[in-house]
């Protein structure tokens, strides 16, 4: 079991003060801004006691979608959310130049439920210049040596052979993992079938069995977005690329594009979804416990609020459930899953760049490294008047090193490592914000990943209800992943209630 | 080979969360690669995904209409309403699968030579990817007979 000291301490502080919990990932002024971003949501601090047909816990995409479907079917639905903002892992960073998305970013042409909801609510989608240094290649730094993309094919550190030598290091993981994918041609939920349990083994072990060499595996490990190769099931990766490729080339938006974003920022979608509900979504209601008796579930919040409902839809990330009480207790496999599952992290340290350091040293601005910072990217400007902005983005095993750091410590660490790697950055960076989906008590990370053996053990148990508590959230999806997975899971939880009503 | 790699690179784009970096920090060729891989042909504005009307017709068949919620994100049923990620189903029963002119079906479905009837619809709904391997319909299927019955009856009623 993994513990998280930072979360624990914050939880205590927040709860004992009887106050709204601080957002670990946001600057201090963020609270007001977040409220301002959702004008139709009034902050209501007074504890309430209320009864509804259904209470939905969590105002991310899965909870909001479940809430909307249930309301359309005539249920009286109250959605409550622990944070002071809507959207969960859909979060447009409006205070960062270029307004990048913190997490859920691209709406694929196959994201049927998400596209349908977006259209229904009258929001527009578009294909912006996605910020980022999209006009610039990576400068690789591997084993301490700088390598330009054009030199990679012939470089001595290139561990591949033949045609593969033209494959750039940042493509290794997704390309090589997907080769001869045993799920190819199978339905999206095939990864749960017993015939594939033989792939529920460490990903490095799987790759070695396919003849992939150690140096290649090391470079694949840099950005695995999970707990590292030995700690990640090969099935986690095979499923990831299977889902990603399932509709590729078969589905596009009517204008021929393969992805879109919400015009004005993806956060507008959860805000519009919340705005469509009859009962105003309540923010700042951190759920601390559930109790079910005589077919009625009581939901207890940190602020003393109590909600009663016949059914509860619970979208809390599975690892966060470790800190929530259940009466009757959760036992057996579900309990084991709650205490053993884990989430892939990304830690983003956002900066304003006062001087373009890349002009000083004459190298490419964007770096992809096998070192402690993994990646640093300079965002291209959306508006000419925007300042230069950039971020360190750590989402491989190195991201785990930040769990015990405060935001200031993250900045100190990042700046120091960056200065070692790229001396020209010294004194050019102004700190903006640290963003990670994990750095507050409500979040668990970017998405759940399966450790070796967990697909077999837990795969079919994630959706199992606990009495009248129905779980949803990206971690319970079996077909789609990411944002569409969240929609899928909310739909399933809502239908569980609707079809049994 | 390179072509294959380019295609794979694009695929990463639709991947939320980590994609921040793949899209944010790639090279300028990406936009063109996008065009290489995806059919850019313009379609009739009737399928334009903006403010698409969607009616879920009322019915005495309550279970059937509820089951249809699993389909409604992708399919309209009312005549004249646009296609969504899936085709408008109006009038599909009795016709060959993959026949709507302005919708792009998977080769797998077109080549299967299905004519939609209660029996073929049931086989399809029970396990779409099992019945038509290679379909692009990402639907888990309906296992319970009672639910299949209700959904088929609803579809018969509302797609006439």
XYZ file of C-alpha atoms in Angstrom:
661
model
C 0.000 0.000 0.000
C 1.194 3.425 -0.857
C 0.654 6.279 1.481
C 0.805 9.894 0.694
C 1.994 12.047 3.489
C 1.184 15.323 1.803
C -2.373 14.331 1.176
C -2.759 13.004 4.648
C -1.527 16.171 6.290
C -3.682 18.327 4.095
C -6.673 16.184 4.832
C -6.205 16.636 8.552
C -5.695 20.360 8.305
C -8.692 20.838 6.083
C -10.971 18.669 8.101
C -10.002 20.018 11.493
C -10.454 23.565 10.360
C -13.913 22.625 9.138
C -12.999 24.569 6.057
C -12.888 24.003 2.389
C -9.769 22.123 1.524
C -7.026 23.990 -0.218
C -6.166 23.046 -3.749
C -2.659 21.755 -3.535
C -2.012 22.346 -7.178
C -3.106 25.913 -7.443
C -1.746 29.266 -6.399
C -3.427 30.942 -3.474
C -5.548 33.261 -5.536
C -6.913 30.290 -7.438
C -9.910 29.809 -5.179
C -11.541 33.026 -6.162
C -10.629 32.587 -9.786
C -12.105 29.142 -9.955
C -15.328 30.424 -8.556
C -15.253 33.207 -11.072
C -14.725 30.666 -13.843
C -18.018 29.023 -13.035
C -20.374 31.949 -12.597
C -23.497 29.827 -12.397
C -22.151 27.933 -9.426
C -22.628 29.817 -6.225
C -20.364 28.944 -3.393
C -22.464 27.711 -0.580
C -20.527 27.029 2.557
C -23.370 26.398 4.932
C -23.650 22.710 5.768
C -26.893 21.229 4.481
C -29.043 18.213 5.183
C -30.999 17.101 2.183
C -32.693 14.096 0.551
C -32.760 13.210 -3.132
C -33.453 10.246 -5.388
C -29.809 10.121 -6.371
C -26.703 11.849 -5.058
C -23.750 11.935 -7.431
C -20.368 12.348 -5.792
C -17.914 14.125 -8.051
C -18.489 16.746 -10.745
C -15.993 15.441 -13.260
C -17.156 14.171 -16.632
C -18.325 10.785 -15.334
C -20.384 12.153 -12.452
C -21.865 14.966 -14.517
C -22.793 12.621 -17.355
C -24.426 10.171 -14.945
C -26.282 13.071 -13.330
C -27.563 14.404 -16.636
C -28.779 10.995 -17.828
C -30.555 10.329 -14.541
C -32.205 13.732 -14.521
C -33.415 13.244 -18.086
C -35.108 10.079 -16.864
C -36.987 11.981 -14.192
C -34.788 11.372 -11.174
C -34.212 14.123 -8.634
C -30.421 14.353 -8.712
C -27.995 16.294 -6.559
C -24.351 16.410 -7.672
C -21.761 17.289 -5.037
C -18.072 18.001 -5.563
C -15.192 18.198 -3.095
C -13.120 20.789 -4.898
C -13.957 24.428 -5.393
C -14.141 23.875 -9.119
C -15.949 21.632 -11.550
C -14.462 19.247 -14.052
C -11.991 17.051 -12.147
C -9.322 16.086 -14.626
C -10.758 18.451 -17.212
C -9.143 21.689 -16.201
C -8.224 24.584 -18.434
C -5.352 26.542 -16.915
C -6.754 29.990 -17.577
C -3.942 31.724 -15.698
C -1.179 30.233 -17.823
C -0.395 31.996 -21.107
C -2.029 30.099 -23.955
C -4.545 28.588 -21.521
C -3.301 24.998 -21.813
C -5.324 22.042 -20.638
C -3.968 20.533 -17.431
C -5.141 17.038 -18.278
C -8.004 15.902 -20.538
C -7.103 17.602 -23.773
C -8.084 16.087 -27.118
C -11.584 15.011 -28.037
C -11.136 12.172 -30.490
C -13.515 11.791 -33.430
C -14.623 8.544 -31.782
C -15.549 10.231 -28.480
C -19.239 9.760 -29.238
C -20.724 10.524 -25.851
C -18.526 13.524 -25.267
C -19.202 14.964 -28.727
C -22.924 14.345 -28.303
C -22.976 16.163 -24.972
C -20.897 19.028 -26.339
C -23.316 19.486 -29.237
C -26.365 19.133 -27.046
C -25.140 21.926 -24.803
C -24.379 24.174 -27.753
C -20.631 24.366 -27.225
C -18.321 24.693 -30.182
C -15.294 22.580 -30.908
C -12.262 23.597 -32.887
C -8.698 22.655 -33.758
C -6.538 25.351 -32.234
C -2.827 25.663 -32.678
C -2.301 23.649 -29.547
C 0.174 25.963 -27.968
C 3.113 23.744 -27.165
C 6.199 24.042 -29.252
C 4.405 22.352 -32.089
C 6.692 23.941 -34.623
C 9.815 22.691 -32.958
C 11.464 19.281 -32.738
C 12.795 17.767 -29.553
C 16.359 18.154 -28.484
C 17.184 14.832 -26.848
C 19.412 14.535 -23.840
C 20.302 10.912 -23.283
C 22.961 9.725 -20.854
C 23.940 13.358 -20.468
C 24.607 13.899 -24.154
C 22.664 16.282 -26.374
C 21.383 14.718 -29.585
C 19.422 16.498 -32.300
C 16.567 14.625 -33.924
C 18.328 14.550 -37.291
C 21.399 12.919 -35.734
C 19.484 10.216 -33.899
C 19.378 7.676 -36.701
C 23.160 7.392 -36.850
C 23.844 8.064 -33.166
C 25.789 5.538 -31.098
C 23.111 5.581 -28.380
C 20.401 4.519 -30.816
C 19.625 0.961 -29.674
C 17.470 -0.060 -32.627
C 18.317 -1.754 -35.897
C 17.420 -1.326 -39.535
C 14.465 0.894 -40.437
C 13.669 1.271 -36.763
C 16.681 3.508 -36.299
C 14.658 6.384 -37.710
C 12.172 6.020 -34.861
C 12.664 8.920 -32.443
C 13.033 8.089 -28.735
C 9.770 9.770 -27.694
C 7.931 7.386 -30.051
C 9.516 4.202 -28.691
C 6.923 3.386 -26.048
C 3.782 3.787 -28.145
C 5.202 2.310 -31.341
C 7.112 -0.674 -30.022
C 4.500 -1.620 -27.404
C 1.794 -1.775 -30.061
C 3.678 -4.050 -32.467
C 1.892 -7.383 -32.958
C -0.632 -6.209 -30.385
C -2.563 -9.382 -29.511
C -5.687 -7.230 -29.036
C -5.613 -6.020 -32.635
C -8.916 -6.737 -34.330
C -10.576 -7.602 -31.023
C -13.386 -5.691 -29.324
C -12.387 -2.893 -26.979
C -13.261 -4.904 -23.881
C -11.258 -7.951 -24.974
C -8.421 -7.047 -22.583
C -10.553 -8.472 -19.768
C -10.899 -11.900 -21.399
C -9.069 -14.817 -19.719
C -7.320 -15.694 -22.986
C -5.273 -12.497 -22.584
C -4.378 -12.958 -18.921
C -1.012 -14.298 -20.042
C -0.129 -10.687 -20.906
C -0.941 -9.482 -17.402
C 2.795 -9.539 -16.648
C 5.428 -6.802 -16.198
C 5.712 -4.810 -19.396
C 9.512 -5.120 -19.544
C 9.217 -8.886 -19.260
C 6.713 -8.887 -22.140
C 8.974 -6.712 -24.283
C 12.005 -8.920 -23.612
C 9.958 -11.911 -24.718
C 9.399 -10.040 -27.990
C 13.133 -9.532 -28.396
C 13.284 -5.867 -27.391
C 16.716 -5.010 -25.969
C 17.481 -3.434 -22.595
C 18.555 -0.029 -23.874
C 15.293 0.303 -25.796
C 13.274 -0.714 -22.756
C 15.087 1.938 -20.708
C 14.101 4.665 -23.148
C 10.529 3.369 -23.301
C 10.432 3.585 -19.526
C 11.086 7.331 -19.502
C 7.521 8.332 -20.316
C 5.487 5.259 -19.382
C 2.974 7.312 -17.399
C 2.563 4.586 -14.843
C 4.708 3.082 -12.163
C 7.624 2.119 -14.391
C 8.096 -0.914 -16.625
C 8.376 -3.682 -13.974
C 5.391 -2.252 -12.112
C 3.071 -1.913 -15.105
C 1.143 -4.753 -16.669
C 1.841 -5.297 -20.352
C -1.935 -5.506 -20.709
C -2.188 -1.913 -19.467
C -0.013 -0.767 -22.352
C -1.486 -3.129 -24.945
C -4.975 -1.940 -24.083
C -3.881 1.686 -24.192
C -2.620 1.420 -27.752
C -5.455 -0.838 -28.800
C -8.016 1.769 -27.727
C -5.978 4.523 -29.316
C -5.790 2.727 -32.643
C -9.273 1.235 -32.676
C -10.935 4.015 -34.627
C -7.842 5.501 -36.173
C -8.290 6.022 -39.874
C -11.910 4.862 -39.644
C -13.469 7.871 -37.983
C -13.039 11.592 -38.395
C -15.011 14.687 -37.640
C -17.053 15.867 -40.624
C -14.276 18.302 -41.534
C -11.777 15.480 -41.752
C -9.922 16.213 -38.524
C -9.217 13.486 -35.996
C -9.493 15.520 -32.816
C -10.926 18.723 -31.475
C -10.994 20.798 -28.318
C -13.739 22.896 -26.772
C -13.575 26.442 -28.041
C -12.760 28.632 -25.049
C -11.249 25.759 -23.069
C -12.332 22.228 -22.221
C -13.469 23.371 -18.769
C -16.475 24.961 -20.441
C -17.926 21.501 -20.992
C -18.171 20.398 -17.352
C -19.393 23.895 -16.521
C -22.149 23.663 -19.114
C -23.039 20.154 -17.961
C -23.328 21.361 -14.376
C -25.294 24.387 -15.545
C -27.863 22.122 -17.196
C -28.786 20.433 -13.916
C -31.967 21.445 -12.103
C -30.268 21.236 -8.725
C -27.216 23.449 -8.575
C -24.016 21.436 -8.264
C -22.578 21.983 -4.787
C -18.858 22.597 -4.522
C -16.667 22.150 -1.456
C -18.529 19.055 -0.262
C -15.671 16.682 0.432
C -17.202 13.286 1.092
C -15.727 11.473 4.073
C -18.127 8.566 4.520
C -21.100 6.562 3.286
C -23.614 4.643 5.334
C -26.385 2.505 3.944
C -29.336 1.345 6.034
C -32.809 0.194 4.981
C -32.096 0.998 1.349
C -31.121 4.601 2.030
C -27.558 5.826 1.672
C -26.332 8.712 3.785
C -23.388 10.651 2.390
C -21.312 12.455 5.020
C -19.225 15.484 4.100
C -16.250 17.095 5.823
C -18.235 20.293 6.377
C -20.921 18.431 8.301
C -23.378 18.240 5.431
C -25.421 15.075 5.077
C -27.204 13.928 1.940
C -29.619 11.030 1.871
C -30.486 9.185 -1.304
C -31.897 5.913 -2.576
C -28.914 5.609 -4.869
C -25.455 7.103 -4.919
C -23.206 7.417 -7.930
C -19.645 7.610 -6.654
C -16.963 8.841 -9.064
C -14.221 9.208 -6.470
C -10.883 7.885 -7.809
C -10.393 4.405 -6.431
C -7.271 5.125 -4.392
C -8.953 8.105 -2.712
C -11.598 5.682 -1.411
C -8.944 4.464 1.040
C -9.701 7.583 3.043
C -13.501 7.321 2.868
C -15.509 5.195 5.298
C -18.177 2.726 4.242
C -20.856 1.218 6.425
C -21.364 -1.638 5.783
C -17.663 -2.134 5.150
C -16.273 -2.837 1.748
C -14.613 -6.235 1.864
C -13.044 -8.794 -0.420
C -11.707 -8.042 -3.865
C -13.080 -4.500 -4.034
C -11.277 -3.647 -0.819
C -8.079 -5.152 -2.131
C -8.435 -3.101 -5.300
C -8.960 0.110 -3.328
C -5.766 -0.494 -1.388
C -3.609 -1.758 -4.242
C -4.505 0.127 -7.391
C -2.430 3.153 -8.326
C -2.551 6.077 -10.740
C -0.104 7.347 -13.300
C 1.023 10.859 -12.509
C 2.172 13.855 -14.364
C 3.785 16.756 -12.622
C 3.848 20.011 -14.530
C 5.908 22.997 -13.403
C 4.726 26.003 -15.385
C 6.963 29.015 -15.941
C 7.003 32.338 -17.699
C 10.259 32.544 -19.650
C 11.628 36.061 -19.334
C 14.436 35.620 -21.859
C 14.472 33.028 -24.635
C 17.348 30.924 -23.287
C 17.472 28.923 -26.516
C 18.626 32.018 -28.353
C 21.518 32.325 -25.889
C 22.826 28.771 -26.356
C 21.610 28.201 -29.903
C 19.970 24.837 -29.185
C 16.387 23.688 -29.673
C 14.164 24.929 -26.826
C 12.303 21.666 -26.218
C 14.079 18.905 -24.401
C 13.293 15.231 -24.057
C 15.614 13.635 -21.546
C 16.200 10.378 -19.718
C 17.036 12.415 -16.617
C 15.040 13.647 -13.637
C 13.037 16.269 -15.565
C 12.062 13.996 -18.441
C 10.783 16.832 -20.588
C 10.819 20.585 -20.806
C 8.812 22.353 -23.478
C 8.377 25.921 -24.537
C 4.809 26.631 -25.528
C 4.276 28.481 -28.765
C 2.383 31.696 -28.273
C -1.322 31.829 -28.992
C -1.393 35.600 -28.943
C 1.504 37.754 -30.046
C 1.258 39.684 -26.808
C 1.655 36.519 -24.730
C 4.929 36.128 -22.880
C 7.053 33.061 -23.578
C 5.869 30.241 -21.364
C 7.102 26.739 -20.792
C 6.825 23.790 -18.517
C 8.665 20.849 -17.134
C 6.475 17.796 -17.674
C 7.362 14.691 -15.716
C 5.076 11.709 -16.192
C 7.289 8.658 -16.070
C 8.683 6.946 -12.972
C 10.514 10.181 -12.068
C 7.132 11.764 -11.313
C 6.880 9.620 -8.191
C 9.752 11.565 -6.635
C 7.549 14.635 -6.297
C 4.950 13.074 -4.051
C 6.543 14.310 -0.859
C 7.527 17.759 -2.120
C 5.664 20.975 -1.539
C 5.033 23.165 -4.578
C 7.994 25.368 -3.653
C 10.212 22.332 -3.334
C 9.087 21.147 -6.761
C 10.038 24.508 -8.249
C 13.415 24.484 -6.462
C 14.123 20.953 -7.656
C 13.046 21.598 -11.234
C 15.015 24.831 -11.537
C 18.113 23.208 -10.107
C 17.963 20.151 -12.373
C 17.192 22.348 -15.342
C 20.173 24.584 -14.623
C 22.429 21.508 -14.469
C 21.080 20.239 -17.750
C 20.806 23.554 -19.527
C 22.814 26.346 -17.875
C 21.270 28.977 -20.148
C 17.948 28.614 -18.327
C 19.438 30.081 -15.134
C 17.640 33.231 -14.098
C 15.263 33.207 -17.068
C 12.301 31.471 -15.458
C 9.490 32.979 -13.436
C 7.421 30.514 -11.430
C 3.759 30.238 -12.387
C 2.156 27.145 -10.959
C 2.600 23.472 -10.208
C -0.121 21.305 -11.689
C -0.683 17.661 -10.960
C -3.941 15.791 -10.738
C -2.653 14.150 -7.599
C -1.556 17.083 -5.503
C -4.702 17.555 -3.427
C -6.858 15.215 -1.400
C -9.541 14.850 -4.095
C -7.360 13.616 -6.905
C -5.403 10.431 -7.408
C -3.385 11.105 -10.537
C -3.974 11.234 -14.266
C -5.464 7.823 -14.781
C -5.508 4.446 -13.222
C -2.966 1.932 -14.472
C -2.897 -1.793 -13.991
C 0.014 -3.430 -12.257
C 1.071 -6.950 -13.230
C -1.662 -9.385 -12.192
C -4.253 -6.686 -11.493
C -6.180 -6.998 -14.736
C -6.939 -10.605 -13.924
C -7.646 -9.880 -10.287
C -9.569 -6.605 -10.340
C -10.539 -5.940 -13.953
C -14.075 -7.187 -13.613
C -14.641 -5.889 -10.106
C -14.151 -2.175 -10.591
C -17.750 -1.654 -11.705
C -19.316 -3.755 -8.975
C -21.777 -1.755 -6.889
C -21.637 -1.684 -3.086
C -25.303 -1.963 -2.184
C -26.919 1.149 -3.576
C -23.586 2.849 -4.206
C -22.669 2.653 -7.893
C -19.086 3.372 -8.854
C -18.076 5.249 -11.948
C -15.042 7.164 -13.143
C -12.427 6.496 -15.769
C -11.028 3.627 -13.688
C -14.268 1.665 -14.111
C -14.497 1.953 -17.906
C -13.948 -1.235 -19.879
C -14.166 -0.010 -23.470
C -12.882 3.531 -23.771
C -10.189 5.329 -21.816
C -9.546 8.924 -20.777
C -12.379 11.415 -21.147
C -14.612 9.142 -23.221
C -13.937 6.402 -20.676
C -15.294 8.754 -18.019
C -18.463 9.276 -20.082
C -18.797 5.542 -20.672
C -18.539 4.845 -16.963
C -21.071 7.530 -16.024
C -23.495 6.118 -18.565
C -23.070 2.620 -17.167
C -23.616 3.745 -13.569
C -26.704 5.744 -14.551
C -28.111 2.820 -16.530
C -27.519 0.496 -13.565
C -29.920 2.720 -11.648
C -32.329 3.510 -14.472
C -32.786 -0.097 -15.606
C -33.454 -1.295 -12.087
C -35.834 1.510 -11.194
C 7.984 2.256 -42.843
C 8.158 5.953 -42.182
C 4.578 6.260 -43.278
C 3.587 3.733 -40.689
C 5.394 5.621 -37.984
C 3.759 8.849 -38.970
C 0.398 7.265 -38.744
C 1.125 5.974 -35.297
C 2.324 9.333 -34.228
C -0.946 10.840 -35.197
C -2.853 8.246 -33.283
C -1.347 9.492 -30.128
C -3.071 12.783 -30.571
C -6.474 11.631 -29.577
C -5.068 10.467 -26.324
C -5.893 12.844 -23.537
C -3.616 13.687 -20.628
C -0.202 12.653 -21.855
C -0.906 13.997 -25.256
C -0.127 17.457 -23.964
C 3.419 16.792 -24.733
C 3.149 14.750 -27.808
C 1.232 17.420 -29.509
C 2.812 20.310 -27.777
C 6.323 19.496 -28.650
C 6.435 17.651 -31.885
C 7.581 18.961 -35.203
C 5.870 21.006 -37.828
C 5.168 18.035 -40.067
C 2.357 16.916 -37.858
C -0.378 18.940 -39.448
C 0.446 17.431 -42.821
C 0.702 13.953 -41.426
C -2.764 14.438 -40.179
C -3.926 14.966 -43.711
C -1.984 11.998 -44.968
C -3.710 9.685 -42.613
C -7.225 11.012 -42.457
C -9.673 11.337 -45.240
C -10.253 15.007 -45.538
C -13.143 14.844 -47.905
C -15.797 17.359 -47.124
C -19.132 15.926 -46.282
C -22.576 17.297 -46.669
C -23.245 19.947 -44.012
C -26.170 17.869 -42.828
C -23.698 15.804 -40.808
C -21.992 18.819 -39.318
C -21.572 18.136 -35.645
C -22.828 21.457 -34.377
C -26.038 21.722 -32.427
C -27.193 18.493 -34.008
C -30.832 17.913 -33.164
C -31.515 14.670 -31.386
C -34.889 13.329 -30.440
C -35.348 10.231 -28.352
C -38.950 9.413 -29.203
C -41.329 8.624 -26.374
C -42.772 5.132 -26.232
C -44.969 2.897 -24.150
C -41.993 0.547 -24.249
C -40.237 2.075 -21.243
C -37.465 -0.510 -20.958
C -36.746 -0.245 -24.665
C -36.426 3.520 -24.511
C -34.173 3.267 -21.484
C -31.997 0.730 -23.242
C -31.763 3.083 -26.184
C -29.855 5.499 -23.943
C -26.902 3.199 -24.631
C -27.263 3.963 -28.344
C -28.394 7.588 -28.314
C -24.954 9.194 -28.130
C -24.158 7.758 -31.566
C -27.508 7.290 -33.281
C -30.451 9.465 -34.166
C -33.619 7.702 -35.238
C -35.904 10.488 -36.454
C -36.038 11.069 -40.191
C -34.058 14.121 -41.263
C -31.911 14.316 -38.147
C -28.176 14.118 -38.858
C -25.800 11.238 -38.504
C -23.670 11.368 -35.398
C -20.625 9.197 -34.747
C -22.967 6.447 -35.931
C -25.570 6.670 -38.704
C -29.173 7.804 -38.325
C -31.113 4.551 -38.021
C -34.342 5.719 -39.621
C -35.717 3.063 -41.949
C -32.793 0.684 -41.471
C -34.807 -2.476 -40.804
C -35.186 -4.522 -43.943
C -32.296 -2.778 -45.664
C -28.751 -4.018 -46.166
C -26.213 -3.031 -43.491
C -23.885 -0.231 -44.459
C -26.308 1.202 -46.975
C -26.867 4.808 -45.912
C -25.345 6.897 -48.625
C -23.878 9.740 -46.641
C -22.311 7.683 -43.858
C -18.903 6.070 -43.950
C -19.170 2.519 -42.629
C -16.356 0.136 -41.791
C -15.339 -2.171 -44.604
C -16.059 -5.020 -42.214
C -19.731 -4.134 -41.911
C -20.206 -3.425 -45.601
C -18.579 -6.722 -46.561
C -20.592 -8.825 -44.148
C -23.710 -8.654 -46.352
C -26.189 -8.349 -43.547
C -29.809 -7.422 -44.110
C -31.228 -5.963 -40.928
C -33.956 -8.144 -39.441
C -34.892 -9.021 -35.905
C -32.520 -11.967 -36.026
C -29.518 -10.120 -37.457
C -30.157 -7.151 -35.188
C -30.181 -9.424 -32.166
C -26.900 -11.047 -33.140
C -25.407 -7.586 -33.714
C -26.648 -6.137 -30.426
C -25.568 -9.117 -28.406
C -21.942 -8.861 -29.468
C -21.240 -6.351 -32.239
C -17.520 -6.992 -32.530
C -18.039 -10.737 -32.356
C -20.677 -10.650 -35.106
C -18.762 -8.241 -37.331
C -15.060 -8.336 -36.425
C -13.513 -5.047 -37.438
C -16.626 -2.944 -36.935
C -15.949 0.566 -35.773
C -19.005 0.542 -33.520
C -17.517 0.620 -30.028
C -20.426 -0.898 -28.144
C -20.109 -3.492 -25.428
C -23.367 -5.257 -26.350
C -26.563 -6.253 -24.566
C -26.417 -9.636 -22.885
C -29.878 -10.004 -21.344
C -32.602 -11.423 -23.571
C -35.279 -9.296 -21.958
C -33.278 -6.148 -22.651
C -32.541 -7.215 -26.217
C -36.264 -7.813 -26.799
C -37.183 -4.401 -25.458
C -34.495 -2.574 -27.405
C -35.330 -4.341 -30.676
C -39.028 -3.571 -30.209
C -38.206 0.068 -29.512
C -35.975 0.324 -32.575
C -38.689 -1.260 -34.729
C -41.169 1.270 -33.416
C -39.126 4.469 -33.668
C -37.123 3.940 -36.855
C -40.095 3.245 -39.113
